[in-house]
Coordinates of C-alpha atoms in Angstrom, one line a residue:
Chain A
X1 CA 130.1 23.8 86.5
X2 CA 133.4 23.8 88.7
X3 CA 133.0 20.7 90.7
X4 CA 136.2 19.2 89.0
X5 CA 138.6 21.9 90.3
X6 CA 140.0 21.3 93.4
X7 CA 139.0 22.8 96.7
X8 CA 141.8 22.6 98.8
X9 CA 142.3 25.5 101.0
X10 CA 145.6 26.0 99.4
X11 CA 144.1 26.3 95.9
X12 CA 141.4 29.0 96.8
X13 CA 143.7 32.1 95.9
X14 CA 144.3 30.5 92.4
X15 CA 140.9 29.2 92.1
X16 CA 140.0 32.8 92.7
X17 CA 142.1 34.4 90.3
X18 CA 141.8 31.7 87.5
X19 CA 137.9 32.0 87.8
X20 CA 137.9 36.1 87.7
X21 CA 140.2 35.7 84.5
X22 CA 137.6 33.8 82.9
X23 CA 134.8 36.1 84.0
X24 CA 136.6 39.4 83.1
X25 CA 136.6 38.0 79.2
X26 CA 132.9 36.7 79.4
X27 CA 133.7 33.5 79.7
X28 CA 132.5 30.5 82.2
X29 CA 134.7 27.4 82.8
X30 CA 132.1 25.1 80.9
X31 CA 132.5 27.6 78.0
X32 CA 136.3 27.1 77.9
X33 CA 137.0 23.5 78.9
X34 CA 135.4 20.2 79.5
X35 CA 136.4 17.6 82.2
X36 CA 136.6 14.3 80.5
X37 CA 138.3 10.8 81.1
X38 CA 139.9 12.5 84.4
X39 CA 141.4 15.8 83.0
X40 CA 140.5 19.3 81.5
X41 CA 140.5 19.5 77.7
X42 CA 140.9 22.9 76.5
X43 CA 137.9 23.7 73.9
X44 CA 138.0 25.7 70.8
X45 CA 136.4 29.3 71.3
X46 CA 133.8 30.8 69.1
X47 CA 135.6 33.6 67.2
X48 CA 139.4 32.6 68.5
X49 CA 142.0 34.3 67.0
X50 CA 145.9 33.8 67.6
X51 CA 149.0 35.7 67.4
X52 CA 152.1 34.0 65.9
X53 CA 155.8 34.5 66.9
X54 CA 158.4 33.5 64.3
X55 CA 161.9 32.9 66.1
X56 CA 165.2 31.9 65.3
X57 CA 166.7 32.0 68.6
X58 CA 165.8 32.9 72.0
X59 CA 167.7 35.6 74.5
X60 CA 165.3 36.6 77.3
X61 CA 165.8 40.2 77.5
X62 CA 165.5 41.0 73.8
X63 CA 162.5 38.8 73.5
X64 CA 160.8 41.1 76.7
X65 CA 161.8 44.1 74.5
X66 CA 160.4 42.9 71.4
X67 CA 157.4 41.5 72.6
X68 CA 156.5 44.7 73.8
X69 CA 157.3 46.5 70.6
X70 CA 155.1 44.3 69.0
X71 CA 152.0 45.0 71.5
X72 CA 152.5 48.4 70.6
X73 CA 151.7 48.0 67.3
X74 CA 148.1 46.6 67.8
X75 CA 145.1 48.4 68.3
X76 CA 142.6 48.4 71.4
X77 CA 140.1 46.6 69.8
X78 CA 142.4 43.7 68.1
X79 CA 143.9 43.8 71.9
X80 CA 140.5 43.2 73.6
X81 CA 139.5 40.3 71.0
X82 CA 142.7 38.7 71.4
X83 CA 142.4 38.7 74.9
X84 CA 138.6 37.2 74.7
X85 CA 141.1 34.3 72.9
X86 CA 143.4 34.5 76.0
X87 CA 146.3 36.0 74.1
X88 CA 146.7 32.9 72.4
X89 CA 149.8 32.5 70.7
X90 CA 151.8 29.8 68.5
X91 CA 155.3 29.9 68.4
X92 CA 157.0 28.8 64.8
X93 CA 160.8 28.4 63.9
X94 CA 161.9 30.5 61.0
X95 CA 164.0 33.2 59.8
X96 CA 162.3 36.6 60.5
X97 CA 164.1 38.1 57.4
X98 CA 162.5 35.7 55.0
X99 CA 159.1 35.5 56.7
X100 CA 158.3 39.3 56.8
X101 CA 158.7 40.1 53.4
X102 CA 156.6 37.3 52.1
X103 CA 153.4 38.2 54.5
X104 CA 154.0 42.1 54.6
X105 CA 150.3 42.0 55.4
X106 CA 150.3 40.2 58.4
X107 CA 153.7 40.6 60.2
X108 CA 153.4 43.5 63.0
X109 CA 156.7 43.6 64.2
X110 CA 160.0 42.2 63.2
X111 CA 163.5 42.3 64.8
X112 CA 166.9 40.2 64.1
X113 CA 165.7 37.2 65.6
X114 CA 162.1 37.7 65.8
X115 CA 159.2 38.4 63.7
X116 CA 155.4 38.8 65.2
X117 CA 152.4 38.0 63.4
X118 CA 149.1 40.1 64.3
X119 CA 146.1 38.0 65.8
X120 CA 143.9 36.4 63.5
X121 CA 141.9 33.5 62.8
X122 CA 143.0 30.2 61.2
X123 CA 142.7 31.5 57.8
X124 CA 144.6 34.5 58.0
X125 CA 147.7 32.2 59.1
X126 CA 147.4 29.3 57.1
X127 CA 150.0 29.9 54.4
X128 CA 152.6 30.7 57.3
X129 CA 151.5 27.9 59.4
X130 CA 152.1 25.6 56.4
X131 CA 155.5 27.4 55.2
X132 CA 157.3 27.1 59.3
X133 CA 157.3 24.6 61.9
X134 CA 156.4 24.5 65.7
X135 CA 159.1 25.3 67.9
X136 CA 160.3 22.1 69.4
X137 CA 163.1 22.1 72.0
X138 CA 165.0 18.7 73.5
X139 CA 165.9 19.6 77.1
X140 CA 164.2 21.8 79.8
X141 CA 165.2 25.4 79.5
X142 CA 167.9 26.3 82.2
X143 CA 167.4 30.2 82.7
X144 CA 169.2 31.1 85.9
X145 CA 169.7 35.0 85.6
X146 CA 167.4 37.8 85.7
X147 CA 167.5 40.6 83.3
X148 CA 166.5 43.7 83.4
X149 CA 164.7 45.4 80.5
X150 CA 163.4 48.9 79.5
X151 CA 160.4 48.3 77.3
X152 CA 159.9 50.6 74.5
X153 CA 158.6 53.8 74.8
X154 CA 159.4 56.9 76.7
X155 CA 160.0 56.5 80.3
X156 CA 157.1 56.0 82.4
X157 CA 158.7 56.1 85.7
X158 CA 157.2 52.7 86.6
X159 CA 159.0 49.5 88.0
X160 CA 157.7 46.1 87.5
X161 CA 159.0 42.7 88.6
X162 CA 157.8 39.5 86.7
X163 CA 158.4 36.0 88.2
X164 CA 158.1 33.4 85.7
X165 CA 158.6 29.7 86.0
X166 CA 161.3 28.2 84.5
X167 CA 162.3 24.2 84.0
X168 CA 159.9 23.4 81.1
X169 CA 161.1 23.3 77.5
X170 CA 161.6 27.0 75.6
X171 CA 158.1 26.2 74.1
X172 CA 156.5 25.9 77.4
X173 CA 157.9 28.8 79.1
X174 CA 157.0 31.0 76.5
X175 CA 153.6 30.6 76.4
X176 CA 153.7 31.3 80.3
X177 CA 156.0 34.6 79.8
X178 CA 153.9 35.3 76.8
X179 CA 150.4 35.5 78.3
X180 CA 151.9 37.2 81.2
X181 CA 153.6 40.0 79.1
X182 CA 150.3 40.1 76.5
X183 CA 147.9 40.2 79.4
X184 CA 150.0 42.3 81.5
X185 CA 150.0 45.2 78.5
X186 CA 146.3 44.8 77.8
X187 CA 145.2 45.1 81.8
X188 CA 148.2 48.0 82.1
X189 CA 149.9 46.0 84.6
X190 CA 152.6 46.6 81.8
X191 CA 153.1 50.0 79.7
X192 CA 155.6 51.5 77.7
X193 CA 158.4 52.9 78.9
X194 CA 158.2 50.2 81.9
X195 CA 161.7 49.1 83.4
X196 CA 161.1 45.3 84.0
X197 CA 163.0 42.8 85.9
X198 CA 162.3 39.4 84.5
X199 CA 163.2 36.6 87.0
X200 CA 163.2 33.1 86.1
X201 CA 162.1 30.8 89.0
X202 CA 162.3 27.4 89.5
X203 CA 158.5 27.6 91.0
X204 CA 156.4 29.9 92.5
X205 CA 154.8 29.4 96.2
X206 CA 151.9 31.6 96.0
X207 CA 149.9 34.8 94.8
X208 CA 151.6 37.9 96.2
X209 CA 149.8 40.8 97.5
X210 CA 149.0 43.0 95.9
X211 CA 149.4 41.4 92.7
X212 CA 149.3 43.2 89.6
X213 CA 149.1 40.1 87.1
X214 CA 149.7 36.4 87.4
X215 CA 149.3 33.6 85.2
X216 CA 147.2 30.8 86.7
X217 CA 146.5 27.5 84.6
X218 CA 145.9 23.9 84.7
X219 CA 148.8 21.9 86.4
X220 CA 149.8 19.2 83.9
X221 CA 150.6 17.3 87.1
X222 CA 147.8 17.2 88.9
X223 CA 144.5 17.0 86.6
X224 CA 142.4 18.6 89.4
X225 CA 144.8 21.5 90.6
X226 CA 145.7 25.2 89.1
X227 CA 149.4 26.3 89.3
X228 CA 150.8 29.3 89.4
X229 CA 153.3 30.2 86.6
X230 CA 153.9 33.8 86.5
X231 CA 153.4 37.0 88.8
X232 CA 153.7 40.6 88.1
X233 CA 154.5 43.2 91.3
X234 CA 155.6 46.6 91.5
X235 CA 159.1 46.7 91.2
X236 CA 161.3 48.3 93.8
X237 CA 163.4 49.7 90.8
X238 CA 166.8 48.2 92.5
X239 CA 167.8 45.3 90.2
X240 CA 170.5 43.3 92.2
Chain B
X1 CA 181.9 12.7 30.2
X2 CA 182.3 11.5 33.8
X3 CA 178.8 10.4 35.3
X4 CA 177.8 9.8 38.5
X5 CA 175.0 7.2 38.8
X6 CA 173.5 8.4 42.4
X7 CA 170.4 6.3 43.1
X8 CA 168.6 5.9 46.7
X9 CA 169.4 2.4 48.0
X10 CA 167.1 0.2 49.5
X11 CA 167.9 -0.4 53.4
X12 CA 168.7 -4.3 53.9
X13 CA 165.9 -4.6 56.5
X14 CA 163.0 -6.2 54.2
X15 CA 162.7 -8.2 51.0
X16 CA 163.1 -6.8 47.4
X17 CA 159.8 -6.1 46.0
X18 CA 158.2 -4.7 42.5
X19 CA 159.1 -1.3 43.2
X20 CA 162.8 -2.4 44.0
X21 CA 162.7 -4.3 40.7
X22 CA 161.6 -1.4 38.7
X23 CA 164.4 0.8 40.3
X24 CA 166.9 -1.8 39.8
X25 CA 166.4 -2.7 36.1
X26 CA 165.8 1.0 35.2
X27 CA 169.1 1.7 36.8
X28 CA 171.1 -1.5 35.5
X29 CA 170.1 -0.3 31.9
X30 CA 171.1 3.1 32.1
X31 CA 174.2 2.1 33.8
X32 CA 175.1 -0.6 31.2
X33 CA 174.0 1.2 28.4
X34 CA 175.5 4.7 29.0
X35 CA 178.8 3.1 30.0
X36 CA 179.0 2.2 26.0
X37 CA 179.5 6.1 25.3
X38 CA 180.5 7.6 28.9
X39 CA 182.7 6.8 32.2
X40 CA 180.0 6.2 34.4
X41 CA 180.3 5.3 38.1
X42 CA 177.2 3.5 40.0
X43 CA 177.3 4.8 43.6
X44 CA 176.9 2.5 46.1
X45 CA 177.7 3.3 49.7
X46 CA 176.7 1.6 53.1
X47 CA 177.3 4.5 55.3
X48 CA 175.0 6.9 53.5
X49 CA 171.8 4.6 54.5
X50 CA 172.6 2.1 57.0
X51 CA 173.2 5.4 59.1
X52 CA 169.5 6.4 58.9
X53 CA 167.3 6.6 62.2
X54 CA 165.1 4.0 60.7
X55 CA 167.8 1.6 59.9
X56 CA 169.9 2.0 63.4
X57 CA 166.4 1.6 65.2
X58 CA 165.7 -1.5 63.7
X59 CA 169.0 -2.6 64.3
X60 CA 168.9 -2.2 68.0
X61 CA 165.0 -3.5 68.2
X62 CA 166.9 -6.7 67.1
X63 CA 169.7 -6.6 69.5
X64 CA 167.1 -6.1 72.5
X65 CA 164.5 -8.5 71.7
X66 CA 167.5 -11.4 70.6
X67 CA 170.5 -10.4 72.7
X68 CA 173.4 -12.8 72.8
X69 CA 172.5 -15.0 70.0
X70 CA 175.4 -15.7 67.6
X71 CA 174.4 -17.0 64.2
X72 CA 170.8 -16.4 65.0
X73 CA 170.4 -14.9 61.5
X74 CA 172.7 -16.9 59.3
X75 CA 169.8 -19.4 58.5
X76 CA 166.7 -17.0 58.5
X77 CA 165.0 -15.7 55.5
X78 CA 164.5 -11.9 54.4
X79 CA 160.8 -12.6 55.1
X80 CA 161.5 -13.8 58.7
X81 CA 164.1 -10.3 59.1
X82 CA 161.0 -8.4 57.3
X83 CA 158.7 -9.6 59.9
X84 CA 160.7 -8.5 62.6
X85 CA 161.1 -5.0 61.1
X86 CA 157.2 -5.1 60.6
X87 CA 156.9 -5.8 64.4
X88 CA 159.5 -3.0 65.2
X89 CA 157.1 -0.5 63.5
X90 CA 153.8 -1.9 64.9
X91 CA 155.6 -1.6 68.5
X92 CA 156.3 2.0 67.7
X93 CA 160.0 1.3 69.0
X94 CA 162.1 4.4 69.1
X95 CA 165.5 4.5 69.6
X96 CA 167.4 7.0 71.7
X97 CA 169.4 9.5 70.3
X98 CA 172.4 8.1 72.2
X99 CA 171.9 4.5 70.5
X100 CA 171.8 6.5 67.0
X101 CA 174.8 8.5 67.3
X102 CA 176.5 5.3 68.8
X103 CA 175.4 3.3 65.8
X104 CA 176.7 5.9 63.6
X105 CA 179.8 6.0 65.1
X106 CA 180.3 2.6 64.4
X107 CA 179.0 2.4 60.8
X108 CA 181.1 5.4 60.1
X109 CA 184.2 4.5 61.7
X110 CA 184.1 0.5 61.9
X111 CA 181.9 0.2 58.5
X112 CA 179.7 -2.1 61.1
X113 CA 176.7 -3.9 59.8
X114 CA 174.2 -5.9 61.9
X115 CA 174.1 -9.7 61.0
X116 CA 170.6 -9.6 60.0
X117 CA 171.1 -7.1 57.2
X118 CA 174.4 -8.9 56.3
X119 CA 171.7 -11.7 56.0
X120 CA 170.0 -9.8 53.6
X121 CA 172.9 -8.5 51.8
X122 CA 173.7 -12.0 50.9
X123 CA 170.5 -13.1 49.8
X124 CA 170.4 -10.1 47.5
X125 CA 173.6 -11.0 45.8
X126 CA 172.0 -14.1 44.6
X127 CA 168.5 -12.3 43.9
X128 CA 170.5 -9.5 41.6
X129 CA 172.7 -12.2 39.7
X130 CA 169.0 -14.0 38.7
X131 CA 167.8 -10.4 38.0
X132 CA 170.8 -9.8 35.8
X133 CA 171.5 -6.6 37.4
X134 CA 175.0 -5.2 38.2
X135 CA 176.1 -5.3 41.9
X136 CA 177.2 -2.0 42.4
X137 CA 178.9 -2.8 45.9
X138 CA 177.0 -4.4 48.3
X139 CA 180.0 -4.4 50.8
X140 CA 181.6 -0.8 50.2
X141 CA 181.7 1.7 52.7
X142 CA 182.8 4.9 51.3
X143 CA 183.8 7.9 54.0
X144 CA 181.7 11.0 53.9
X145 CA 184.1 13.7 53.1
X146 CA 182.1 16.3 54.5
X147 CA 181.0 16.7 58.2
X148 CA 177.8 17.6 59.5
X149 CA 179.3 20.6 60.8
X150 CA 181.0 21.9 57.1
X151 CA 177.3 21.1 55.7
X152 CA 175.6 23.2 58.0
X153 CA 178.7 25.7 57.2
X154 CA 178.1 25.9 53.3
X155 CA 174.4 26.2 54.1
X156 CA 174.7 28.9 56.3
X157 CA 176.6 30.5 54.2
X158 CA 174.2 30.0 51.1
X159 CA 171.5 31.4 53.5
X160 CA 169.6 28.1 53.2
X161 CA 170.1 27.0 56.9
X162 CA 168.0 27.8 60.0
X163 CA 169.8 26.6 62.9
X164 CA 167.7 26.6 66.3
X165 CA 170.3 24.6 68.2
X166 CA 171.4 27.7 70.3
X167 CA 167.8 27.7 71.6
X168 CA 167.6 23.7 72.1
X169 CA 165.6 23.3 68.6
X170 CA 166.5 21.6 65.4
X171 CA 168.3 22.3 62.4
X172 CA 166.2 23.1 58.9
X173 CA 166.6 23.6 55.1
X174 CA 165.3 26.8 54.9
X175 CA 164.2 27.9 51.3
X176 CA 161.1 29.5 52.7
X177 CA 161.8 32.8 50.7
X178 CA 161.2 30.3 47.5
X179 CA 158.0 29.3 49.2
X180 CA 159.1 25.6 49.9
X181 CA 158.1 24.5 53.5
X182 CA 160.9 24.5 56.3
X183 CA 162.5 20.9 56.4
X184 CA 164.0 19.7 59.6
X185 CA 167.4 17.8 58.7
X186 CA 168.3 17.2 62.3
X187 CA 165.9 17.1 65.4
X188 CA 165.9 18.7 69.1
X189 CA 168.2 16.1 69.8
X190 CA 170.8 16.5 67.5
X191 CA 170.2 13.4 65.4
X192 CA 170.1 14.2 61.8
X193 CA 168.1 12.5 59.0
X194 CA 169.0 11.1 55.7
X195 CA 169.0 14.4 53.9
X196 CA 172.3 15.4 55.9
X197 CA 173.8 11.8 54.9
X198 CA 173.3 12.5 51.2
X199 CA 174.4 15.9 51.3
X200 CA 177.7 15.1 52.8
X201 CA 177.9 12.6 50.3
X202 CA 177.1 14.1 47.3
X203 CA 178.0 17.5 47.5
X204 CA 182.1 16.6 47.7
X205 CA 181.7 13.8 45.4
X206 CA 178.9 15.3 42.7
X207 CA 181.7 17.9 42.2
X208 CA 184.2 15.4 40.7
X209 CA 181.7 14.5 38.0
X210 CA 180.5 16.1 35.0
X211 CA 176.7 15.2 35.5
X212 CA 175.1 13.3 38.4
X213 CA 172.1 11.8 38.1
X214 CA 170.2 11.4 41.4
X215 CA 167.6 8.7 40.9
X216 CA 164.8 8.3 44.0
X217 CA 161.4 7.4 45.3
X218 CA 158.8 9.9 43.3
X219 CA 156.9 10.1 46.7
X220 CA 160.1 11.7 48.4
X221 CA 159.9 14.5 45.7
X222 CA 159.9 17.2 48.3
X223 CA 163.0 16.4 49.9
X224 CA 164.9 15.6 46.5
X225 CA 163.8 19.1 45.3
X226 CA 165.5 20.6 48.1
X227 CA 168.5 18.6 48.0
X228 CA 168.7 19.7 44.4
X229 CA 168.6 23.2 45.1
X230 CA 171.4 22.6 47.3
X231 CA 173.4 20.3 45.3
X232 CA 173.3 22.9 42.2
X233 CA 174.2 25.9 44.5
X234 CA 177.1 23.7 45.6
X235 CA 178.3 23.3 41.8
X236 CA 177.1 20.1 41.3
X237 CA 175.6 19.3 38.0
X238 CA 172.6 17.2 39.2
X239 CA 170.0 15.4 37.0
X240 CA 166.9 14.1 39.2
X241 CA 165.0 11.3 38.6
X242 CA 162.0 10.2 40.0
X243 CA 160.4 6.7 40.1
X244 CA 156.8 6.1 41.0
X245 CA 156.4 3.2 43.5
X246 CA 154.8 0.0 41.6
X247 CA 151.1 0.0 43.6
X248 CA 150.5 -3.7 44.7
X249 CA 147.2 -4.9 44.9
X250 CA 145.9 -4.7 48.6
X251 CA 148.6 -2.7 49.8
X252 CA 148.5 1.1 50.6
X253 CA 150.8 3.1 52.1
X254 CA 154.3 2.6 53.7
X255 CA 156.1 -0.5 53.1
X256 CA 156.3 -0.4 57.0
X257 CA 152.8 -1.8 57.4
X258 CA 153.4 -4.8 55.3
X259 CA 151.1 -6.4 52.8
X260 CA 153.8 -6.8 50.1
X261 CA 154.7 -10.5 51.3
X262 CA 152.7 -12.0 48.0
X263 CA 155.0 -9.9 45.9
X264 CA 158.6 -10.3 47.0
X265 CA 161.5 -11.1 44.5
X266 CA 161.9 -14.5 45.5
X267 CA 158.2 -15.5 45.0
X268 CA 158.3 -13.8 41.6
X269 CA 161.2 -15.6 40.5
X270 CA 160.1 -18.8 41.7
X271 CA 157.5 -18.5 39.6
X272 CA 159.8 -18.9 36.6
X273 CA 161.7 -21.7 37.7
X274 CA 161.5 -23.8 34.2
X275 CA 162.3 -20.4 32.2
X276 CA 165.9 -19.4 31.6
X277 CA 167.8 -16.8 33.2
X278 CA 167.8 -15.0 30.1
X279 CA 164.3 -15.1 29.4
X280 CA 163.3 -14.1 32.8
X281 CA 165.7 -11.4 32.8
X282 CA 164.3 -9.9 29.3
X283 CA 160.7 -10.3 30.7
X284 CA 161.6 -8.4 33.9
X285 CA 163.1 -5.4 31.3
X286 CA 159.9 -5.8 28.7
X287 CA 157.4 -5.5 31.8
X288 CA 158.8 -2.7 34.2
X289 CA 160.9 -0.5 31.7
X290 CA 158.3 -0.9 28.6
X291 CA 155.3 -1.7 29.9
X292 CA 155.4 0.2 33.6
X293 CA 158.0 3.2 33.0
X294 CA 159.3 5.3 35.4
X295 CA 156.6 7.4 36.4
X296 CA 153.7 4.9 36.1
X297 CA 151.1 4.5 38.5
X298 CA 149.7 1.1 36.9
X299 CA 149.1 -1.8 39.4
X300 CA 151.4 -4.6 39.2
X301 CA 150.1 -7.8 37.5
X302 CA 152.0 -11.2 37.6
X303 CA 149.6 -12.2 34.6
X304 CA 151.1 -9.4 32.6
X305 CA 154.8 -10.5 33.8
X306 CA 153.9 -14.3 32.5
X307 CA 152.8 -12.4 29.2
X308 CA 156.3 -10.8 29.1
X309 CA 157.9 -13.9 29.9
X310 CA 156.2 -15.5 27.1
X311 CA 157.1 -12.6 24.8
X312 CA 161.1 -12.7 26.0
X313 CA 161.3 -16.5 25.0
X314 CA 160.2 -15.7 21.2
X315 CA 162.2 -12.7 20.9
X316 CA 165.1 -15.0 22.2
X317 CA 164.2 -17.5 20.2
X318 CA 164.0 -15.2 17.1
X319 CA 167.4 -13.3 17.7
X320 CA 170.2 -13.7 15.0
X321 CA 173.5 -14.6 15.6
X322 CA 176.9 -12.5 16.1
X323 CA 177.9 -10.8 13.0
X324 CA 177.7 -6.9 13.2
X325 CA 180.7 -5.1 12.7
X326 CA 182.5 -2.5 14.5
X327 CA 181.7 0.1 12.7
X328 CA 177.9 -0.9 12.9
X329 CA 177.9 -1.2 16.6
X330 CA 179.6 2.1 16.7
X331 CA 176.6 3.5 14.6
X332 CA 174.2 1.8 16.8
X333 CA 175.1 2.9 20.2
X334 CA 175.8 6.5 18.9
X335 CA 172.2 6.5 17.5
X336 CA 170.9 5.8 21.0
X337 CA 171.1 9.3 22.5
X338 CA 169.2 12.2 21.5
X339 CA 171.1 15.3 21.1
X340 CA 169.3 16.8 24.0
X341 CA 170.4 14.0 26.2
X342 CA 173.8 12.9 27.8
X343 CA 173.0 9.5 28.6
X344 CA 171.2 6.4 27.2
X345 CA 167.4 6.4 28.2
X346 CA 166.6 3.1 29.4
X347 CA 163.1 3.4 27.8
X348 CA 164.2 4.8 24.5
X349 CA 167.0 1.9 24.4
X350 CA 164.6 -1.1 25.3
X351 CA 162.2 -0.1 22.5
X352 CA 164.8 0.3 20.3
X353 CA 166.6 -3.0 20.8
X354 CA 163.1 -5.1 21.0
X355 CA 162.1 -3.5 17.6
X356 CA 165.4 -3.9 15.7
X357 CA 166.8 -6.9 17.6
X358 CA 165.2 -9.5 15.3
X359 CA 166.4 -8.1 12.1
X360 CA 169.9 -6.2 13.2
X361 CA 172.5 -8.4 14.6
X362 CA 174.0 -5.3 16.2
X363 CA 171.0 -4.7 18.3
X364 CA 170.5 -8.3 19.1
X365 CA 174.1 -8.1 20.7
X366 CA 173.1 -5.2 22.6
X367 CA 170.1 -6.7 23.9
X368 CA 172.0 -9.7 25.5
X369 CA 174.7 -7.5 26.5
X370 CA 172.7 -5.2 28.6
X371 CA 169.6 -7.5 29.6
X372 CA 170.8 -11.2 29.7
X373 CA 174.4 -11.2 30.9

C-alpha cells in the first residue's frame, strides 16, 4: 500500500531507493508504517532491537572512527538482525567511564567521549535507559568543515565520500549519520581500513549515480514526500 | 553550636494550605526550641526560590496578560492571584529562555519582586502572625556567593558533573556510578533549575555552620538526596529532613492543578475567629505536629482540627502561672534533647510540654513561649 507516498516524478528515484531498502530487509511499507491523520506513523517492529550510543560530547571525526570501531565488534548475525530493525539507535547523554563498568555485558565499545551498547531489545537496556537521559540540544548543528577519517583496521585502499545533511539539532544529525555508517558497513559500502571523507551539507539535490549507500526517509516538511539525508559514493582519495 | 535551618520556601504564587502549615509549625518549633540551646539561623532568601523558571514564568505570564496596570494587585486576594497561576499552567505557558535570564538578572541584581507576589507576601505576613510562626525574613535578598560556573567547576572536580554544553546539550548531576539516574540541572538553552540555585546558596553558606538542617518536600526526595551528596562532598555537615505533604480530600497530584481552594489558611483561620489566637496556635501544633507528624500521609480533616482547638482551650485553661526557677528551666530544656540529637525535635518537644504543662510551670512557660507567642 504505497498510495500515500508522493508520485511526483522528482520523487521517483528516492521512492525506488526507499521501497527497495524495505524489501531488502524483508519488509513492506504497510508493515513498517501507517498513514494516519495525514501523516506517516512508524510502527513498532516485531523482534525489534536497537543499539545505544552514550555520549558526553561530539566531534565529527572521532565519532565516525569510534562508530566503525563499534561496528567491527558486532558479529554477522547480530548485524543482520539489527539491519532488519533499520539499525535503530538511541542517543543518550552519559559519562562513558561511569557507564561502561556498570554494564560490562552490553557495552561493546568505549572511547573517551562515547560508549556503544550492542543492539538488544528493550528489556536488555532497561536499566541503562533509566539511568541516562536522551540527548537533547538547543540550536541546529552548524558543521561547516569536511573531515577525513581512516576507519580502524588495516588500510583497505578504498576511498569513500559521505555527504550528510546538517542544519538540524545534533540528535537528528546523528540519526542520519548513524544509519549511513551502520547500513554502509553492513551492506559493504564501508569497511575496515577505508579512508572516508564526511562532508556536512545544508541539503542534497538528488541520488548520485553510482550510489553505494544513501539514507532516504520521510520528509518532516511534507507528509507525502521522501527526503535524501545522506549519500555514500566512491571517493577520489583527494581531500581538499 | 551554630545551626543553619534551611527549609525549601513556598513560592509566593498561591495561598498557603495545610501542607505549608505543617511545615511552618514544625520549622517554627524547631527554631524556637533549639534556639534555647544553640545559635540557630533560620534561612530565608528571596533570590533562591524567586529565580526558579516556574516563578519567573508566572510573573511574565501576568505581565503579558495585564500589561501596564499599576496598582492592579494592591487589593487582590491570594486566591485571585492563584487563579491566574492555575490558568498559567492550564494554558501551558512556557517562558522563553531569554525572559528567564532577564528575570533572574533583575532579581539577583535589583532585588526585584513582581507586585503580585509582593501582594501575597503582605498577606502571608498577617497569616504568619495569626499562626504564631516566626517570620524568617520575607523581604530578604541574600546574594548567592557562588556563581553557576563556580558550582559547575566544583562539581566537575568532584567527578559529579556531566556537562554537555559543548555539543549544545544540558548540564547534569552525575551520580550514575552510584546507581542514581542523571539529573538535569541546566537545560539545552542554558537555563539552570532550582537545584543549581540551592547549591549556589548552601555550599558557601553551609560551610560556615556546624550543622545544616535541610527541610524539604518528601516528593522531591530524589533531588534532595543528590543535593545532600554534593553538600557532603563540599564539606557541609548536612542533615536532611523530608516532610510529607498533607493530603486533601478530592485533591490529587500537583498544587498547580488546584482543588485546594477550600483549604487555604485564610479559610481555616476564619473557622476559628471566635477562639483566641493562643488556642488556635496551640491547636495547630497539636494537630500538625502531634497528630499528623513529619511523614504521615493521613488525610487533612477539619473536624480533627476542631477537636484540637477544643483540646487546646482546655489545656490552656489548666496551665499553671509563672513560678519556675532558672535552674528548673535549665534542667527542663537540657532534658529535651536526646544524646544522639543536636536539636530539639519538634515532636518530642510537643509531646513533652503537652504532657507536663498542666503540672510543671516550667513546661507551661515553654509551651507558651514556643507555641503561643
